[in-house]
Coordinates of C-alpha atoms in Angstrom, one line a residue:
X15 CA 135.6 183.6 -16.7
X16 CA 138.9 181.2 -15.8
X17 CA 138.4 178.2 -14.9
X18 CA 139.1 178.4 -11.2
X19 CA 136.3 181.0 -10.9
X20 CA 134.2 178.8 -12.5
X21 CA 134.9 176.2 -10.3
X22 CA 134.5 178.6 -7.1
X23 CA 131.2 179.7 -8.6
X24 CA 129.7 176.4 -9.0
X25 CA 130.7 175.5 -5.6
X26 CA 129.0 178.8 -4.4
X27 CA 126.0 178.2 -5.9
X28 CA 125.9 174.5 -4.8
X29 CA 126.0 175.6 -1.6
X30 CA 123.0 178.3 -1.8
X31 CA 121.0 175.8 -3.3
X32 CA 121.3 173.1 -0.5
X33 CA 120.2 176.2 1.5
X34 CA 116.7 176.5 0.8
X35 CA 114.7 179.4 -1.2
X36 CA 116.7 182.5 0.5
X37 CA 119.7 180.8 -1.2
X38 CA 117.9 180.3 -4.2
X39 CA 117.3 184.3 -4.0
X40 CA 120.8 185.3 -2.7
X41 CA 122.2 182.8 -5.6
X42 CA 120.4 184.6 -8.2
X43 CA 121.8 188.1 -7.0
X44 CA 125.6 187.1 -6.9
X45 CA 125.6 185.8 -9.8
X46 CA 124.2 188.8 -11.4
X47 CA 126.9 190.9 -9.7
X48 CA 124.3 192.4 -7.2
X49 CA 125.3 193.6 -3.4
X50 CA 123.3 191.6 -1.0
X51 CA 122.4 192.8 2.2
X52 CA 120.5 189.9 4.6
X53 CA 118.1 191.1 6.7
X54 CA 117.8 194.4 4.6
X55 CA 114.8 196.3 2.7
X56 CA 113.6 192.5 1.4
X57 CA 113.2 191.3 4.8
X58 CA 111.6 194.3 5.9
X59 CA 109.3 194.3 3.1
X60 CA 108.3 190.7 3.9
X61 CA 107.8 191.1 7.2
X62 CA 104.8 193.8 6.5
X63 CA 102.7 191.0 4.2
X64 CA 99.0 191.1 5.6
X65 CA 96.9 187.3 5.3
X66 CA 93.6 187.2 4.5
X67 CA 91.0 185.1 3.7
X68 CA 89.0 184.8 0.3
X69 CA 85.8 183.8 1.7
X70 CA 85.9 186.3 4.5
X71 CA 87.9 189.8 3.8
X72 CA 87.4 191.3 6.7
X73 CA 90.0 189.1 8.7
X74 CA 93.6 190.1 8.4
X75 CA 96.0 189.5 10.6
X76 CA 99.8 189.9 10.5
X77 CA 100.6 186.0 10.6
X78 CA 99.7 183.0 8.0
X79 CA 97.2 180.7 9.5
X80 CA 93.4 179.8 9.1
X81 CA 90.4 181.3 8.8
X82 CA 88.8 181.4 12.4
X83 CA 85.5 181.6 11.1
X84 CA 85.6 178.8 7.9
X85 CA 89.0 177.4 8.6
X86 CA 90.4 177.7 5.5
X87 CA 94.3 178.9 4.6
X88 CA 94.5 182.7 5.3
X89 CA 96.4 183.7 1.7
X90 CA 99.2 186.9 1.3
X91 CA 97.4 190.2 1.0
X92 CA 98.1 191.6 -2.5
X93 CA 99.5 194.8 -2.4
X94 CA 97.2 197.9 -2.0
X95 CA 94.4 195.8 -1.2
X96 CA 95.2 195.3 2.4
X97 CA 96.4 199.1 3.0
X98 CA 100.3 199.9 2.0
X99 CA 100.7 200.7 5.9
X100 CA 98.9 202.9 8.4
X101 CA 98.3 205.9 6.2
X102 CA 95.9 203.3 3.2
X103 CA 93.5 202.2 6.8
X104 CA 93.3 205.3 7.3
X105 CA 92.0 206.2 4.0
X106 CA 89.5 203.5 4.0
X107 CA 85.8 204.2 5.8
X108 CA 85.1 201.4 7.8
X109 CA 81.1 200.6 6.8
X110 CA 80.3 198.6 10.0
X111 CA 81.5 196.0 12.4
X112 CA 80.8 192.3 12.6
X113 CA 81.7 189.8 14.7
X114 CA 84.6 186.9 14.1
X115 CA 82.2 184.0 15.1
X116 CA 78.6 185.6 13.5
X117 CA 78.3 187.5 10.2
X118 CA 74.8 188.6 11.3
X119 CA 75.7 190.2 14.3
X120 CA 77.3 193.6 12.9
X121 CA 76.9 197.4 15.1
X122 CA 78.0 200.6 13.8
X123 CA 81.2 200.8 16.3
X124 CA 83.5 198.5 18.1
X125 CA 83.1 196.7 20.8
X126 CA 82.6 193.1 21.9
X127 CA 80.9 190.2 20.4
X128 CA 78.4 188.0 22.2
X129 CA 81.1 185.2 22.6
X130 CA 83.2 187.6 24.2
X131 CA 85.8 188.4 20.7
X132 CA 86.3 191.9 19.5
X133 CA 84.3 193.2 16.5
X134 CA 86.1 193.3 13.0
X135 CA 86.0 196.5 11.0
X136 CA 84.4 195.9 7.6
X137 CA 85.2 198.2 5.3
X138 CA 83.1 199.9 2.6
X139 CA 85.0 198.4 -0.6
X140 CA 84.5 195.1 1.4
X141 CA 81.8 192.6 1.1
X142 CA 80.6 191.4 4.7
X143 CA 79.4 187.5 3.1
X144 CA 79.7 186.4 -0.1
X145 CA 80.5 188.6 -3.5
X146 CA 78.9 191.7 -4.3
X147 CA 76.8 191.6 -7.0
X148 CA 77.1 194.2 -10.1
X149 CA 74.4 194.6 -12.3
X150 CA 73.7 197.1 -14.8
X151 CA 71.4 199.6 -13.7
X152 CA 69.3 199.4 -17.3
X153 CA 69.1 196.2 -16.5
X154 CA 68.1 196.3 -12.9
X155 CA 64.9 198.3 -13.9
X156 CA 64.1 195.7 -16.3
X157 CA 64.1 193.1 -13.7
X158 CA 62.1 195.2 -11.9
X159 CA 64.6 195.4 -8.8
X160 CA 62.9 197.5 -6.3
X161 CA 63.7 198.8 -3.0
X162 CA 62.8 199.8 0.7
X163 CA 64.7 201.4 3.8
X164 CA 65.3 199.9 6.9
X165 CA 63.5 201.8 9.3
X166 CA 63.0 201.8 13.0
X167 CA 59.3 201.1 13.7
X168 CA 56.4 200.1 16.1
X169 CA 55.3 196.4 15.7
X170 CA 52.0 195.2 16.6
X171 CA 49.9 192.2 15.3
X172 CA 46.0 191.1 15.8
X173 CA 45.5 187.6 15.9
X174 CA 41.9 186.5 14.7
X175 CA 41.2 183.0 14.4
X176 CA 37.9 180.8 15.9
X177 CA 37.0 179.4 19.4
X178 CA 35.2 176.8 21.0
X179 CA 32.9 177.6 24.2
X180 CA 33.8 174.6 26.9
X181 CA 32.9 174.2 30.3
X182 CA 34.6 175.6 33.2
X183 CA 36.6 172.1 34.6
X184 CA 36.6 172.9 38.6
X185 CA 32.9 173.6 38.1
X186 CA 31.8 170.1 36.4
X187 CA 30.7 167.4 39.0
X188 CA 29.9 164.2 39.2
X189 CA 26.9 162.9 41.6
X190 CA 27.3 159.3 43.1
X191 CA 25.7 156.6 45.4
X192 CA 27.3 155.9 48.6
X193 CA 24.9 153.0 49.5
X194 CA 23.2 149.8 47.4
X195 CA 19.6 150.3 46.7
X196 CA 16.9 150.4 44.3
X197 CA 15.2 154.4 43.5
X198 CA 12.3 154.3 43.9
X199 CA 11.6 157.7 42.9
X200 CA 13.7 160.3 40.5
X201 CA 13.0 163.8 40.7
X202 CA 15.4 165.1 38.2
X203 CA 14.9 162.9 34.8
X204 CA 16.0 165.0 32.2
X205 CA 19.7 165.6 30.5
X206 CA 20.0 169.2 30.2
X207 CA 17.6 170.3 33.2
X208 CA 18.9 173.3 35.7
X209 CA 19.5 171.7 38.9
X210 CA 20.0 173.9 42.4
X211 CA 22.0 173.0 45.0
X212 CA 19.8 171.4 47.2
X213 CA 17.1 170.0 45.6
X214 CA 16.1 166.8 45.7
X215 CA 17.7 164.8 42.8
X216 CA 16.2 161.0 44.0
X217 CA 14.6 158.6 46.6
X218 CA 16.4 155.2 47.6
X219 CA 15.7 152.1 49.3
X220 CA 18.3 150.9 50.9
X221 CA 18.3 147.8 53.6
X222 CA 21.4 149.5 55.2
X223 CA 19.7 152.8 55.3
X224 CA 17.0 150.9 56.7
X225 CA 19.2 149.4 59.6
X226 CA 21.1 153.1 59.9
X227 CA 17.7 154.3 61.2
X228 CA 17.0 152.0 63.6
X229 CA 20.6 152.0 64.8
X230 CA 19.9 155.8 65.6
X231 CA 16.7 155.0 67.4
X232 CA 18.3 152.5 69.6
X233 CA 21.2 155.4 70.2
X234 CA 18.9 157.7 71.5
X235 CA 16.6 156.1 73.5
X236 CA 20.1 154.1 75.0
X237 CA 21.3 158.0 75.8
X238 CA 18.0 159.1 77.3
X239 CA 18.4 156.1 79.9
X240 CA 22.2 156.3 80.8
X241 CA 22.2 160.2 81.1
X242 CA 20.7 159.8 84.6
X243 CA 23.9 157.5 85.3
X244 CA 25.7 158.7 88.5
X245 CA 28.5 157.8 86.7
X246 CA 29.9 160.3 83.9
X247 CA 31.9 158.0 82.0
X248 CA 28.7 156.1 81.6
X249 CA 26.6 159.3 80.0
X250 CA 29.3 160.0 78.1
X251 CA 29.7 156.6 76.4
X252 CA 25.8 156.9 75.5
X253 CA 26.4 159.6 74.0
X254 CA 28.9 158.9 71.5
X255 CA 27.1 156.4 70.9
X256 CA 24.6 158.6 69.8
X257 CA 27.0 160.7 68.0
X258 CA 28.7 158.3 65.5
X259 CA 24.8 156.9 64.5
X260 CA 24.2 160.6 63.4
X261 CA 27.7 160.4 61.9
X262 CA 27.1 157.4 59.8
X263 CA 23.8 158.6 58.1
X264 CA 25.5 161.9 57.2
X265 CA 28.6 160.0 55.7
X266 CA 25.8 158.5 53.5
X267 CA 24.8 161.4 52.6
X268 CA 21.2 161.8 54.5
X269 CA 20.8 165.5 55.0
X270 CA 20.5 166.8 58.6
X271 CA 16.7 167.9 57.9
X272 CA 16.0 164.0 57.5
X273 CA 17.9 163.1 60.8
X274 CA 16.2 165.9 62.9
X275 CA 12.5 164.4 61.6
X276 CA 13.6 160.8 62.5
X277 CA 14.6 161.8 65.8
X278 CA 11.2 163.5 66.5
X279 CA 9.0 161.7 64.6
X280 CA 11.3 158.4 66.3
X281 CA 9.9 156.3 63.4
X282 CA 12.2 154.6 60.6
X283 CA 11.1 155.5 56.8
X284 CA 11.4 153.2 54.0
X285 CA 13.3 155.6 51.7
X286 CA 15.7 158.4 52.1
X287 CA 15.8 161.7 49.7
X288 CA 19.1 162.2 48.0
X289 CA 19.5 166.1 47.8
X290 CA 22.3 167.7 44.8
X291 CA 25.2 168.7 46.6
X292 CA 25.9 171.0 43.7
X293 CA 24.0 173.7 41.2
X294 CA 24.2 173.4 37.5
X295 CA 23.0 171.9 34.3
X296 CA 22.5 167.8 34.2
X297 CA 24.8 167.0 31.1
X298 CA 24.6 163.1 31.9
X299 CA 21.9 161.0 33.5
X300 CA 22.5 157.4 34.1
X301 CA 20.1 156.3 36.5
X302 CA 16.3 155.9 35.8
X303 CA 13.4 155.0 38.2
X304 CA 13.6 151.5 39.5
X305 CA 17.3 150.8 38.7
X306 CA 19.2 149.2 41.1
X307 CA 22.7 151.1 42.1
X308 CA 26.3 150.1 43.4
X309 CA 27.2 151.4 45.9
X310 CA 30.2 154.1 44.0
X311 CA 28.0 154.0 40.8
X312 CA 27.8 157.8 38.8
X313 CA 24.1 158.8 38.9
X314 CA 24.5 162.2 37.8
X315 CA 26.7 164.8 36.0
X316 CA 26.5 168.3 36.8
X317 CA 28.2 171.3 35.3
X318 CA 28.1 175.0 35.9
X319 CA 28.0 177.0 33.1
X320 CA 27.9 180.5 34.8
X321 CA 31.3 180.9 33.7
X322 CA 32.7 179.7 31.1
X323 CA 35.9 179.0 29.1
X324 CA 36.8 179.5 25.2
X325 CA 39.7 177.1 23.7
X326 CA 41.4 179.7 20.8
X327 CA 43.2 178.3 18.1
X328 CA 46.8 179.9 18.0
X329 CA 49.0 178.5 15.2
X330 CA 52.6 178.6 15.1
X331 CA 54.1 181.2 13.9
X332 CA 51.3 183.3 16.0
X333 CA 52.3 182.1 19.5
X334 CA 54.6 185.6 19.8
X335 CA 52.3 187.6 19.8
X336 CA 49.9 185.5 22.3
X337 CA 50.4 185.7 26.2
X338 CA 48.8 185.3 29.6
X339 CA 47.0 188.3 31.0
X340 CA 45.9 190.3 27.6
X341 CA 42.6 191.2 26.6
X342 CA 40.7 189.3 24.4
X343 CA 37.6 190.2 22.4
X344 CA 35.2 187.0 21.6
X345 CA 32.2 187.8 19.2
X346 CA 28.9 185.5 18.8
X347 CA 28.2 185.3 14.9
X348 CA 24.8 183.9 15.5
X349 CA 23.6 185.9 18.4
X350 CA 23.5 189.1 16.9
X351 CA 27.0 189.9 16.6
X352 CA 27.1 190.7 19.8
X353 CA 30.7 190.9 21.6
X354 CA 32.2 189.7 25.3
X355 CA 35.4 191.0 26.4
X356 CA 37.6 188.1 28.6
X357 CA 41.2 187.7 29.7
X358 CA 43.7 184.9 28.2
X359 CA 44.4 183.0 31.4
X360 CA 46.3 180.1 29.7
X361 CA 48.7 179.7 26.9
X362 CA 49.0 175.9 27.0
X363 CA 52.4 174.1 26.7
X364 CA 51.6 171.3 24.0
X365 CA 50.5 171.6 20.4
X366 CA 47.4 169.5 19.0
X367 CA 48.5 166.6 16.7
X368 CA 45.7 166.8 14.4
X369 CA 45.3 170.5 14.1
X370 CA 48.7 171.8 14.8
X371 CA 47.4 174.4 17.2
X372 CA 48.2 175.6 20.5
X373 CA 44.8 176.5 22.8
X374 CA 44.7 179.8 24.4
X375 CA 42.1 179.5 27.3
X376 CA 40.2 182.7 27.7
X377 CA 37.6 182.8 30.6
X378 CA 34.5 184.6 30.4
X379 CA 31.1 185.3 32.7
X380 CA 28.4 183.9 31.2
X381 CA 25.3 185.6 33.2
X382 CA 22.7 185.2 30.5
X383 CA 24.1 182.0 29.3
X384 CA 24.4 182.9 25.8
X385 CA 27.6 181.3 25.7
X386 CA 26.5 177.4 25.0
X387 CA 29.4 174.6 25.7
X388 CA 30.7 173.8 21.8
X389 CA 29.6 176.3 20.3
X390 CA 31.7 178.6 17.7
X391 CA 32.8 181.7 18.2
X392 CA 35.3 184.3 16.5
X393 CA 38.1 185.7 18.6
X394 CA 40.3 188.8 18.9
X395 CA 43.6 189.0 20.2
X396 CA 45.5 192.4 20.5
X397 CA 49.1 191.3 20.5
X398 CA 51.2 193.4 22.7
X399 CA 53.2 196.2 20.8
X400 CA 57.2 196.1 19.9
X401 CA 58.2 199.5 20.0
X402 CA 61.4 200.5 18.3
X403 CA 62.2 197.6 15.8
X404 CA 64.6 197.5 12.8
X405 CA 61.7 196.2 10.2
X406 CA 61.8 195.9 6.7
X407 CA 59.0 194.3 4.3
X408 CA 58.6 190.6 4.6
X409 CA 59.4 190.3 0.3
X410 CA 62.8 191.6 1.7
X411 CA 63.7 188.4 3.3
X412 CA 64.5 185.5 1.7
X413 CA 64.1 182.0 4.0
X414 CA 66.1 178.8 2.9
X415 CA 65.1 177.1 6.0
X416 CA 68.5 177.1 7.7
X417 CA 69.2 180.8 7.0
X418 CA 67.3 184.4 5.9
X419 CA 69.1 186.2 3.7
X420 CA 68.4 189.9 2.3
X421 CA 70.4 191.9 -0.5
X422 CA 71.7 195.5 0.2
X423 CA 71.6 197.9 -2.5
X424 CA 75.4 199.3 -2.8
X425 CA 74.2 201.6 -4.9
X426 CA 75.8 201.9 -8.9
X427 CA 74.5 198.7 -9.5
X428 CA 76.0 197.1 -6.6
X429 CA 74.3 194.1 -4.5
X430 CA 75.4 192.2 -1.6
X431 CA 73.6 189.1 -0.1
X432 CA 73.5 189.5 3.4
X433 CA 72.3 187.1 6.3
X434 CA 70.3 188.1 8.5
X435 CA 68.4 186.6 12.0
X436 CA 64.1 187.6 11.7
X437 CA 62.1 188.3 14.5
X438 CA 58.6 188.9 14.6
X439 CA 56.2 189.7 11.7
X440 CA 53.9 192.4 12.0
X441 CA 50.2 193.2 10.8
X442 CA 51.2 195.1 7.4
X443 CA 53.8 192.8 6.4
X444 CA 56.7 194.1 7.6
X445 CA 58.9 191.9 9.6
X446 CA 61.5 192.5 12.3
X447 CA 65.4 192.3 11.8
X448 CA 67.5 191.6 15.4
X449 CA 70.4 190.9 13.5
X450 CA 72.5 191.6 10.3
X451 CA 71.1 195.0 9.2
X452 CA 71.7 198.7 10.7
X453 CA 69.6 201.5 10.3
X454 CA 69.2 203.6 6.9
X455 CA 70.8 200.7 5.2
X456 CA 68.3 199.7 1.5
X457 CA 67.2 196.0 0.8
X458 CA 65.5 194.5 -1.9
X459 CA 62.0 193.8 -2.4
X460 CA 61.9 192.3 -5.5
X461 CA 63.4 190.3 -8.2
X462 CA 66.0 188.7 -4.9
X463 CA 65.6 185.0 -7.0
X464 CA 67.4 186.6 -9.6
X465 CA 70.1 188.4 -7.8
X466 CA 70.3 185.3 -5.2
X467 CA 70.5 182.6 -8.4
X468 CA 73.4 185.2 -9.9
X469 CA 75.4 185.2 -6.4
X470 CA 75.3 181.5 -6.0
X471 CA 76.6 180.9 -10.2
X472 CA 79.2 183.6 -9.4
X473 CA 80.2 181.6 -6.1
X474 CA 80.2 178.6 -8.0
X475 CA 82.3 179.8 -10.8
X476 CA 84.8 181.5 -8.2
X477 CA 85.2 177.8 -6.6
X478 CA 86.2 176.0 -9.7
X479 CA 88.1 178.7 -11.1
X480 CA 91.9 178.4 -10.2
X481 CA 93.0 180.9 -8.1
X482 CA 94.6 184.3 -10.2
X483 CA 98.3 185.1 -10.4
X484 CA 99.2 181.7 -9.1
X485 CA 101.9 180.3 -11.6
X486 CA 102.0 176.8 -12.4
X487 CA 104.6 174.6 -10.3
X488 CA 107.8 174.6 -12.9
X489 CA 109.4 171.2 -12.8
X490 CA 113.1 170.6 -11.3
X491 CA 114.6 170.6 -14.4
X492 CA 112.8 174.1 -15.6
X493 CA 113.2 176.0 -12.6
X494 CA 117.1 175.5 -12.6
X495 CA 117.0 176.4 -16.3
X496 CA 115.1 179.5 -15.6
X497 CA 117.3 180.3 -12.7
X498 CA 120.8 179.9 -13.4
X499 CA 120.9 180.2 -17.5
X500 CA 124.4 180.1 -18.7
X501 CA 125.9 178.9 -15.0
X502 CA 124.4 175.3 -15.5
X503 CA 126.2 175.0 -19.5
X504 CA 129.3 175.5 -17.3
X505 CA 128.2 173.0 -14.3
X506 CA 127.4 170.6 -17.4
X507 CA 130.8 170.9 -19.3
X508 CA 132.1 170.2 -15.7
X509 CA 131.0 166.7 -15.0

């Protein structure tokens, strides 16, 4: 080469170079005599590179960017991994579809997600979350890897736990004094005695009950004289008079018998009978014979124990399956076994700190009072059946806390961890799957801790690994050696 050309080269290629990596590429093919054509096959073939994202394969798109679902740098689709064109997609069977936003939520043809985004096809050479898992199948069975469908079933549980018998609340009452006095007499003087409404709990002396009387007297001998009044406002003032004496007694709680006698009998008594305004068994007596009361003061507590109610213990992870309006069976241990069939009227909002329980009322007729307040008794609740669920066996699922996951068995060895979101748990074990798993589709049972501790040393190996068929950056000096060869001696001789 003369040295004019040389010179012209060098210039040439000074040029390309201050252009950027197409002249670095356009450089390289004039000075090994090629034709280049801009905007030809090269560009063409660069313009079809598919991105994708390691951690999640199933997103590729047509543009670099990140990862909408971990945010990371979407990286260039090697070639005949991402399907050379329409006619490789086609090829490929697409396994399921997830969502963007929610590997667990996956159906078995497009549509939308929950969050409104269209589902991604995940392919059947394609891992949905994490790396599949490929273990020999001799040693699978040493392992003891085992297996189970993912079946569509019917769901029910029975919750059996212990209750205790308590008293029906709007049927407990409290007796008190409405008047200071001194009782003379008690009629009722037991705790635990059956008291009817009506019968006389006490007798009291009271000056004001005293006065009361005679008030009343004075009433109706003052109306006897003024209802021969020519005037009518005159009769009628005598009696309401009359009236509000009658009134006042009542307020006090003198039975109407008691009033009727004093106005035919017309003569005062020393003490007045205080009658139960309510039936039921005396569960607290704080008065005795003698005593002087407040006026206000509790004399009596009275409950009614025809009906009753039973406080169930419902932990948890049970409270699914417990709900207002079911049947409930409640069985006496120690009075013959013998069984009463009630209805849960309350589930109540609040857990107890000591036992970490939620109480399920259940309310029951007790006509033969065998039902005695605190006493133990076994309950039975038929939960309500879940027809129709994706279950698989509770060993299936693997619970870190934050996440469940489950492995799928590939089959030829192949495992993938898969996350899933549980539902309920049913009474043989098995356990419902809302999310992550279709029909047909075979977990593992056993042996998970091993395939789970091989997925996360794989995952962690993967990470520190550097990624493949990524050359190490070539220094200035290098790179120009590598590119231009026999064109730099020349650029050297130059200056």
């Amino acid at each position: 080469m003369t040295r004019p050309a040389k010179i012209f080269s060098i210039s040439l290629l000074t040029v390309l170079l201050l252009s950027g990596g197409g002249g670095l590429y356009l450089s390289r093919c004039l000075l090994a005599g090629e034709e280049v054509s801009i905007g030809g096959p090269g560009a063409a073939h660069a313009a079809d590179v598919k991105y994708t994202c390691g951690m999640h394969p199933m997103i590729i798109v047509d543009e670099p960017g990140l990862c909408p679902i971990c945010a990371m740098d979407l990286t260039p689709l090697k070639s005949g991994t991402g399907g050379d064109g329409e006619k490789s997609k086609g090829e490929r069977k697409i396994k399921y579809w997830v969502a963007p936003m929610d590997p667990t939520y996956i159906r078995d043809e497009a549509g939308k997600s929950p969050m409104g985004m269209d589902l991604v096809p995940v392919y059947e050479d394609e891992a949905a979350t994490g790396a599949v898992i490929r273990i020999d199948p001799v040693t699978a069975q040493n392992m003891g890897v085992r297996t189970a469908v993912a079946v569509r079933t019917d769901l029910s549980r029975t919750v059996r736990t212990v209750g205790l018998v308590g008293y029906e609340e709007p049927r407990q009452y409290s007796v008190n004094s409405k008047v200071a006095g001194w009782v003379e007499k008690l009629h009722v003087a037991e705790t635990g005695e059956m008291v009817r409404k009506g019968q006389a709990l006490l007798e009291i002396y009271s000056p004001e009950l005293v006065s009361a009387q005679e008030e009343l007297l004075l009433a109706l001998a003052n109306n006897a004289a003024l209802s021969q009044s020519p005037f009518p406002e005159i009769a009628d003032g005598g009696k309401r008079l009359l009236e509000s004496s009658r009134r006042r007694l009542k307020l006090w709680d003198v039975s109407s018998r008691q009033i009727r006698d004093l106005e035919q009998t017309r003569q005062v008594k020393k003490t007045l009978t205080l009658y139960a305004p309510y039936g039921g068994i005396v569960t607290m007596k704080m008065v005795n014979e003698g005593m002087y009361v407040q006026s206000g003061m509790e004399l009596f507590q009275l409950s009614d124990i025809s009906k009753v109610w039973v406080f169930a213990d419902i932990y948890e992870y049970e409270l699914p399956w417990v709900k207002a309006g079911q049947k409930a069976t409640v069985e006496l241990p120690f009075v013959g076994g013998s069984t009463l069939t009630g209805t849960v009227s309350t589930v109540y909002p609040y857990v107890e700190a000591k036992t970490r329980t939620v109480k399920a009322r259940i309310d029951l007729d007790n006509p033969g009072l065998e039902l005695k307040p605190d006493m133990y008794v076994n309950v039975r609740l038929e939960g309500e059946t879940v027809q129709g669920a994706l279950a698989v066996p509770g060993e299936a699922v693997l619970s870190s806390g934050e996440q469940s996951t489950v492995f799928v068995a590939l089959g030829e060895g192949k495992f993938e961890p898969r996350r899933v979101k549980t539902g309920l748990q049913g009474e043989g074990g098995m356990i419902e799957i809302r999310q992550g798993l279709l029909d047909g589709e075979k977990v593992v049972t056993s042996a998970q801790f091993m395939l789970d501790s091989e997925s996360k040393l794989r995952e962690a190996i993967q990470k520190m690994l550097e990624p493949a068929g990524e050359p190490e950056p070539a220094g200035p000096e290098e790179e120009i050696d590598d590119l231009f060869g026999e064109e730099k001696e020349d650029l050297d001789e130059l200056f």
